[in-house]
Coordinates of C-alpha atoms and ligand atoms in Angstrom, one line a residue:
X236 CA 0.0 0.0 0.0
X237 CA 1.0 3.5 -1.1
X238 CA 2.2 5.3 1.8
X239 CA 0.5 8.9 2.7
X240 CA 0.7 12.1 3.8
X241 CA -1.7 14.0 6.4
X242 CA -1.2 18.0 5.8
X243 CA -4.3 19.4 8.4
X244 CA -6.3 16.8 7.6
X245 CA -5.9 16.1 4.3
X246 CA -5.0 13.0 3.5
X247 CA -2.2 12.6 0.1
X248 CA -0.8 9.8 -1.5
X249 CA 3.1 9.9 -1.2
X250 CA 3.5 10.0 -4.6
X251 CA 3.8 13.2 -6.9
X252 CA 2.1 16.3 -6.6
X253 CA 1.7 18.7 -9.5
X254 CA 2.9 22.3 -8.7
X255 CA 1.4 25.8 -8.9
X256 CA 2.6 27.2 -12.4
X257 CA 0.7 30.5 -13.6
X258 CA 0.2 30.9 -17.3
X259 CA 0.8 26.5 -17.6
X260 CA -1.0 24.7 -14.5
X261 CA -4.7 26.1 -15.4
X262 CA -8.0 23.5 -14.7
X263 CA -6.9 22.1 -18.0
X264 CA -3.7 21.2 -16.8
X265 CA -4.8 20.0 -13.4
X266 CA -7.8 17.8 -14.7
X267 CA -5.2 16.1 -16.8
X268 CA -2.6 15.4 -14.2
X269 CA -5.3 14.2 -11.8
X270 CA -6.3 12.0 -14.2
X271 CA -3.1 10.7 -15.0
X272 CA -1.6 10.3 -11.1
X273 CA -0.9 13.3 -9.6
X274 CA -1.9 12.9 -6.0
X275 CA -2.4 17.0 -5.4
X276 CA -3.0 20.0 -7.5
X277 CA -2.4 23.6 -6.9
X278 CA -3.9 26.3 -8.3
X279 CA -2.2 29.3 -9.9
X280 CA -1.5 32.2 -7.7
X281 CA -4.1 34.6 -7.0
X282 CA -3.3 38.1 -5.7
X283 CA -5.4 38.6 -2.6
X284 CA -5.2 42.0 -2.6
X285 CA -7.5 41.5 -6.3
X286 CA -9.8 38.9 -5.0
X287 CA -10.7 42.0 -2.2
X288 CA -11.1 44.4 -5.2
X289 CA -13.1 42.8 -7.1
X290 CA -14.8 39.4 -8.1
X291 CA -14.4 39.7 -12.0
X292 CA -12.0 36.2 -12.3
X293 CA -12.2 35.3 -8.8
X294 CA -14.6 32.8 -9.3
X295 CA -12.8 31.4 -12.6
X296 CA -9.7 31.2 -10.6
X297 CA -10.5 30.1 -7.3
X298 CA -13.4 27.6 -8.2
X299 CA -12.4 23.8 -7.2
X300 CA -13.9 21.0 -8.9
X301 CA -14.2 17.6 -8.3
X302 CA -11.4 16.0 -10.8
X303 CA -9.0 18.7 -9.8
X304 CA -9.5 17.4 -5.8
X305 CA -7.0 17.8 -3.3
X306 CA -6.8 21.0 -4.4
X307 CA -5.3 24.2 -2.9
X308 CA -6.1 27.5 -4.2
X309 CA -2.5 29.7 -3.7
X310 CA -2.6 33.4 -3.0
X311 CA -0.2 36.0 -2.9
X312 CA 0.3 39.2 -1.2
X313 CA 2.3 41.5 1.5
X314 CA -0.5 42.4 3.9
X315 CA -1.9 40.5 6.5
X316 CA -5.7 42.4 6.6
X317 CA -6.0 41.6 2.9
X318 CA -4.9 38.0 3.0
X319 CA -7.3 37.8 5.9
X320 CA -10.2 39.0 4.0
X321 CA -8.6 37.0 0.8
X322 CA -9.0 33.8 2.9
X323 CA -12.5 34.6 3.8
X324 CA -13.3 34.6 -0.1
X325 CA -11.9 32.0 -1.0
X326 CA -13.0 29.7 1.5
X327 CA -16.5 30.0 -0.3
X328 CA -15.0 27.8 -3.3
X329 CA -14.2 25.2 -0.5
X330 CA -10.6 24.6 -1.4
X331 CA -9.1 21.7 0.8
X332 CA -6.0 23.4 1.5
X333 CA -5.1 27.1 0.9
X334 CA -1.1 27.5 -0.1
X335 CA 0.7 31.2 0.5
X336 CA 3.4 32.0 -2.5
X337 CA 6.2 33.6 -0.9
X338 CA 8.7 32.0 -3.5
X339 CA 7.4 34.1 -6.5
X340 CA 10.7 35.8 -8.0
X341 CA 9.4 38.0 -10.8
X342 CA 9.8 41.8 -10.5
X343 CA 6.1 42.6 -10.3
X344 CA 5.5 40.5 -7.4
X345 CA 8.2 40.8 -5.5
X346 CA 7.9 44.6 -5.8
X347 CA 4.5 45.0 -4.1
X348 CA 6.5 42.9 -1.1
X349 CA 5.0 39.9 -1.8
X350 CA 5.8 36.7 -3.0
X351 CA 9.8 35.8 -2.5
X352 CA 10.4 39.3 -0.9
X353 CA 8.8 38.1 1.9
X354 CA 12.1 35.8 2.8
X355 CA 13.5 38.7 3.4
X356 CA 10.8 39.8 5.9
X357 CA 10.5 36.9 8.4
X358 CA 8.3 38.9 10.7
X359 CA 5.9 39.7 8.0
X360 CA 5.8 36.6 6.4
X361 CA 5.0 35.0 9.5
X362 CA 1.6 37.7 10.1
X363 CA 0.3 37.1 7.3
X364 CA 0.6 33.4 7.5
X365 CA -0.8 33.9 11.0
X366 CA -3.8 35.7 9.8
X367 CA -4.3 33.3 6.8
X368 CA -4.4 30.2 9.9
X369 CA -6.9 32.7 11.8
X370 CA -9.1 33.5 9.1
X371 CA -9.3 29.5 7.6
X372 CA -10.4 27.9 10.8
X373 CA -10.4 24.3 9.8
X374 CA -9.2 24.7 7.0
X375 CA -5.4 24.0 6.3
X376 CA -3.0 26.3 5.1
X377 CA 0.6 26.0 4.1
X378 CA 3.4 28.3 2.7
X379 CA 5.5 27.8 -0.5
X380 CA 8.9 29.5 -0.4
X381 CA 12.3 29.4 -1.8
X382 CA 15.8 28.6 -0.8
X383 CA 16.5 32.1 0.0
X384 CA 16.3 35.8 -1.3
X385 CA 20.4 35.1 -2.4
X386 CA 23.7 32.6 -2.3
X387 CA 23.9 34.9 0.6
X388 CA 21.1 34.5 2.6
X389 CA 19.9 31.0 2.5
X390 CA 17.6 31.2 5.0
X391 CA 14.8 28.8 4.6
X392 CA 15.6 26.4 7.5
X393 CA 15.0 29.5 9.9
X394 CA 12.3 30.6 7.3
X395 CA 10.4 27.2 7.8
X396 CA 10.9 27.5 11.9
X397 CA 9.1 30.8 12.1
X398 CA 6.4 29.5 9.2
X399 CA 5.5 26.1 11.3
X400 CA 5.1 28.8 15.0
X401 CA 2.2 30.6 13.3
X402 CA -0.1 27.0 12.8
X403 CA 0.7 26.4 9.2
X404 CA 0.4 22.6 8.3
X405 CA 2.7 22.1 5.8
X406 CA 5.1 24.0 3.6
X407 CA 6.7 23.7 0.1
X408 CA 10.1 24.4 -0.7
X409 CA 11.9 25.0 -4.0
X410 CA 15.7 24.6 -3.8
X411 CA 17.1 27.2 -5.6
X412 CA 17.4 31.5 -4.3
X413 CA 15.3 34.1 -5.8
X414 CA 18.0 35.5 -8.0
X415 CA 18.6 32.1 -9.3
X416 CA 14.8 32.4 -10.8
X417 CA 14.8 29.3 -12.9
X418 CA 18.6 29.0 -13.8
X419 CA 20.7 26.7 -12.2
X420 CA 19.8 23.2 -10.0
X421 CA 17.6 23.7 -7.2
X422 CA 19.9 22.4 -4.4
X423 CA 18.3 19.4 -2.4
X424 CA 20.6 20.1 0.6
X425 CA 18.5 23.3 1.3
X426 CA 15.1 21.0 1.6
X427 CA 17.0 18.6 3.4
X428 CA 18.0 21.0 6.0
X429 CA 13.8 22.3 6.0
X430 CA 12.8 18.9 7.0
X431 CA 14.9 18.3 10.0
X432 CA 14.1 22.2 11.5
X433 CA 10.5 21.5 11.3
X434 CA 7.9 18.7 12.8
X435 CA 5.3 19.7 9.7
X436 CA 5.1 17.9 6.2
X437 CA 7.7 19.0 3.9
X438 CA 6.7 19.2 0.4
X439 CA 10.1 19.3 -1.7
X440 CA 10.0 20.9 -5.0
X441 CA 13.0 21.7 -8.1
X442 CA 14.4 19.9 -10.9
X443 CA 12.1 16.6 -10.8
X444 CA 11.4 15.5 -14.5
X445 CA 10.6 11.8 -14.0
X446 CA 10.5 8.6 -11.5
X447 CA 14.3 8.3 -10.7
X448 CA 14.6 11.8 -9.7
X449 CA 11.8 11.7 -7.5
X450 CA 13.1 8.7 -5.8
X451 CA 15.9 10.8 -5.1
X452 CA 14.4 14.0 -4.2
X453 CA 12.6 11.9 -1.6
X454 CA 15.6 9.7 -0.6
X455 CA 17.9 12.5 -0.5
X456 CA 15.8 15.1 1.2
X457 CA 13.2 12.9 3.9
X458 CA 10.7 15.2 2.3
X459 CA 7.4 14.0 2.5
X460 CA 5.9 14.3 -1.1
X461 CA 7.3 15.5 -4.5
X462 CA 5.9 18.2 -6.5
X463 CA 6.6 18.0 -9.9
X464 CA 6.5 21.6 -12.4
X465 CA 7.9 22.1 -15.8
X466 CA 8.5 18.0 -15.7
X467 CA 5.1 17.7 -16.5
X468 CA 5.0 19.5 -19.7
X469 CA 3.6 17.7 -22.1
X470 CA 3.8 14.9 -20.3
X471 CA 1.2 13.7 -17.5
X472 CA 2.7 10.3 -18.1
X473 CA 5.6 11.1 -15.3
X474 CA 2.8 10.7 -12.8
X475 CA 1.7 8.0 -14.1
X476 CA 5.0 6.2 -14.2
X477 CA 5.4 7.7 -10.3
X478 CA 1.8 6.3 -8.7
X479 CA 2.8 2.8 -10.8
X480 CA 6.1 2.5 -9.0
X481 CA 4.5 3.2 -5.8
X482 CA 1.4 1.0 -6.4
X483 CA 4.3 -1.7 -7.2
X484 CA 2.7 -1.9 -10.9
X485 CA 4.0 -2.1 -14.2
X486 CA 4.1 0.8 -16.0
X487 CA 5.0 0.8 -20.2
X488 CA 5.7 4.7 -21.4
X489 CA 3.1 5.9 -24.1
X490 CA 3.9 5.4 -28.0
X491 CA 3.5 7.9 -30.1
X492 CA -0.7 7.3 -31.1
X493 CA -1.2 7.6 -27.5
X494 CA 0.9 10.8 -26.7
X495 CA -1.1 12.6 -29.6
X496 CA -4.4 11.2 -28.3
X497 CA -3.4 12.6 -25.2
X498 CA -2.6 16.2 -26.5
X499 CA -5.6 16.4 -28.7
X500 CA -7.7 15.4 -25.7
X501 CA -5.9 18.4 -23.6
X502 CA -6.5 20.9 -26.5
X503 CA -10.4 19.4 -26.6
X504 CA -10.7 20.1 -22.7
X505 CA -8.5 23.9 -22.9
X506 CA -11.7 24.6 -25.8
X507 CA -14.3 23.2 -23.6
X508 CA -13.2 25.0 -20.2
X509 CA -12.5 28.4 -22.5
X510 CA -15.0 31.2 -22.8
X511 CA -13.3 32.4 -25.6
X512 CA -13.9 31.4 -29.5
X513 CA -12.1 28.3 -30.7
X514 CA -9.3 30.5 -32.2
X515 CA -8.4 32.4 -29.0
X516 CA -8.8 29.4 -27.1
X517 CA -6.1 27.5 -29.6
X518 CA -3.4 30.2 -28.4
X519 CA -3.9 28.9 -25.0
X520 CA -3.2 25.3 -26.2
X521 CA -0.5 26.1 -28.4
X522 CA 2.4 25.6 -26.2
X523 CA 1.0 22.8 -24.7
X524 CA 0.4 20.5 -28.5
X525 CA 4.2 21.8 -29.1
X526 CA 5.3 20.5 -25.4
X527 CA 3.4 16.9 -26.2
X528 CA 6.0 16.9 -29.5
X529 CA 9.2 17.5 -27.4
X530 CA 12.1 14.7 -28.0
X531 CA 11.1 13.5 -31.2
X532 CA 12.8 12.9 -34.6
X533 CA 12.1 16.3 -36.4
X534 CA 10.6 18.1 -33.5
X535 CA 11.5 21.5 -33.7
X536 CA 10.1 22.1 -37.1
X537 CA 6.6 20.6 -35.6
X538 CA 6.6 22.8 -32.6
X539 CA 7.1 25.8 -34.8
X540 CA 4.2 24.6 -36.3
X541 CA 2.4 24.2 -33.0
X542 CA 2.0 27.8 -32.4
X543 CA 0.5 28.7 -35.2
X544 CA -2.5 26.5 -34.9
X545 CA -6.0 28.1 -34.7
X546 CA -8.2 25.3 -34.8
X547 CA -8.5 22.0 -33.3
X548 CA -9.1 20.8 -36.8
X549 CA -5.6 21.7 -37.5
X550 CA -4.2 20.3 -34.6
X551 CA -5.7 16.9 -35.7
X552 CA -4.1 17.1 -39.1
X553 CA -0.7 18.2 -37.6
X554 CA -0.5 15.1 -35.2
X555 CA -1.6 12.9 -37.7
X556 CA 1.4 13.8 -39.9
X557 CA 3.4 14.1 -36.9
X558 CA 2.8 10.1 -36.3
X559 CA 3.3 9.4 -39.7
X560 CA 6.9 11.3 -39.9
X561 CA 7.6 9.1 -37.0
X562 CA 6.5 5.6 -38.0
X563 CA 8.7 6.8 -41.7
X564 CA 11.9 7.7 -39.7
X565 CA 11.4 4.7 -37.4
X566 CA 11.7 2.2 -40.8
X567 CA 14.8 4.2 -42.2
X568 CA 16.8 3.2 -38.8
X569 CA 15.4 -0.2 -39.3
X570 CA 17.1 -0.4 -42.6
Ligands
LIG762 C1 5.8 28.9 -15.7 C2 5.9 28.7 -14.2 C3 5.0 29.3 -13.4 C4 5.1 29.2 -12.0 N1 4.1 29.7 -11.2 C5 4.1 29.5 -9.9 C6 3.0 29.9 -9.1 O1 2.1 30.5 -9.5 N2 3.2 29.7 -7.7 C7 4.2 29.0 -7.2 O2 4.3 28.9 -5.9 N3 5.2 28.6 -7.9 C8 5.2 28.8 -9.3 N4 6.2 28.3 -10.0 C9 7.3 27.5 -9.4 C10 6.9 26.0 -9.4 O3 5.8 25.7 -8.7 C11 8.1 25.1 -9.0 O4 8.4 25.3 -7.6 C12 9.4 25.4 -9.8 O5 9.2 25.4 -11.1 C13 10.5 24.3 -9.5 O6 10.0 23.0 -9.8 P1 10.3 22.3 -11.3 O7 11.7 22.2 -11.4 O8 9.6 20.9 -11.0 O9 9.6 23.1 -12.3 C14 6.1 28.4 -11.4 C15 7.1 27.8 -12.3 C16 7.0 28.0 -13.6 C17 8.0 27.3 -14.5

């Protein structure tokens, strides 16, 4: 039997969660990763201060349904009264966890004081997390955060310490500094470190693309659950080949019918979640069809391709030809 995690209440498979990505990990994105293993799903950040302001996409970004359950909702923001009154909101769309971003690095973020500035602002980070417990009553919140503001002040160990005082039940760490943003390795030694300053459930996040590497970010950390980001691209399979290893199953990798089956199902589910007309909708799925296409023979030319599709009919036609390019260049070798 799978082995699990209790964050508040909440009950998670120790397998692999799928982590908060704006502008990637929308309801599309979720539904398919649920569907395809992921034990937990995240929502993109919402800024809390917006979700006081006004309820234009509140409900489009906070709303939880069923296939996308355990699902957090994550919020942003640098003032403990808003995030308060944030919480309150939110807690109408019955979210089984609600996650605080204070790991965001990008400039507009971090310049309102929010997001990874916080690091740098332990006695802030901690009221707001303190007014997020307050205002959520049973309902469990944790904090996602980074190694550090800099190689200079890595800092999450005492981060974590302060985070756990003010009733959070779980947190999320990513292994690499704020300046790093993306660039680099995310350093395990930093989650590691996390994990033995705090009695709460880790969640340990950077740089896992596939089973082997979450066996190690588990192994080399203690963390108690993976959460998996840009490895997912294109590929809900890695949770698939994760929850198999753990269910002690056997697991065979998709071919290429059924990793264009998959995408064309995405792209059917981004048009059927969208409000907006087919060709709108298509940009949305763009990257996505182009990710499904990654580490092929002839790839780049097809990903080009990808983003300029504007219907689904397209997209239909492009992975057809994309198959057959395949199956051609599979009988050269053979020759
Ligand atoms: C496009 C993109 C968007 C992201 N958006 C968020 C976000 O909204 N909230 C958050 O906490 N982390 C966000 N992250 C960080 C990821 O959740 C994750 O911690 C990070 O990418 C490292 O994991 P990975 O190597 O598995 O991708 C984002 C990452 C990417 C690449």
């Amino acid at each position: 039997m799978t082995d699990t995690v209790n964050i508040g209440g909440v009950v998670l498979k120790k397998t692999a969660a799928l982590a908060p990505m704006a502008g990637v990990a929308d309801r599309a994105y979720r539904l398919m990763c649920r569907e395809y293993g992921a034990c937990y799903t995240v929502s993109e950040m919402v800024s809390a201060k917006g979700i006081c302001y006004s309820d234009r996409k509140t409900a489009e970004l906070c709303t939880v349904t069923d296939g996308e359950r355990p699902m957090a909702v994550q919020l942003f923001g640098s003032e403990p009264e808003f995030m308060a009154e944030a919480v309150d909101i939110v807690l109408r769309y019955e979210p089984d966890i609600i996650d605080i971003n204070m790991g965001c690095p990008v400039p507009k973020v971090v310049n309102t004081g929010a997001g990874s500035a916080l690091m740098k602002n332990i006695d802030l980070a901690s009221a707001i997390t303190e007014a997020a417990v307050k205002a959520a009553g049973k309902t469990p919140v944790t904090v996602k955060f980074r190694s550090g503001w800099n190689s200079d002040t890595i800092n999450a160990a005492e981060f974590a310490k302060a985070i756990e005082n003010t009733g959070a039940a779980a947190i999320t760490v990513h292994g690499r500094t704020r300046d790093q943003f993306y660039s680099g390795t995310s350093d395990p030694g930093v989650i590691k470190a996390v994990k033995s300053a705090v009695k709460i459930p880790v969640i340990g996040s950077g740089d896992v693309t596939d089973l082997l590497s979450c066996i190690k970010m588990y192994e080399e950390t203690g963390c108690d659950l993976v959460m998996i980001g840009r490895g997912s691209y294109g590929n809900p399979f890695v949770f698939r080949e994760i929850d198999s290893w753990f269910n002690g199953e056997q697991y065979s990798p998709p071919d290429i019918e059924e990793k264009m089956q998959v995408m064309l199902r995405h792209i059917r589910l981004i048009l059927s979640l969208s409000e907006k007309s087919e060709e709108m909708a298509m940009h949305e799925a763009r990257k996505h069809a182009a990710w499904y296409m990654n580490g092929y023979y002839g790839s780049a030319k097809f990903r080009g391709r990808c983003y300029q599709l504007s219907s689904y009919e397209e997209a239909v036609r492009l992975s057809e030809e994309f198959i057959e390019l395949q199956h051609r260049h599979n009988t050269q070798k053979k020759r």
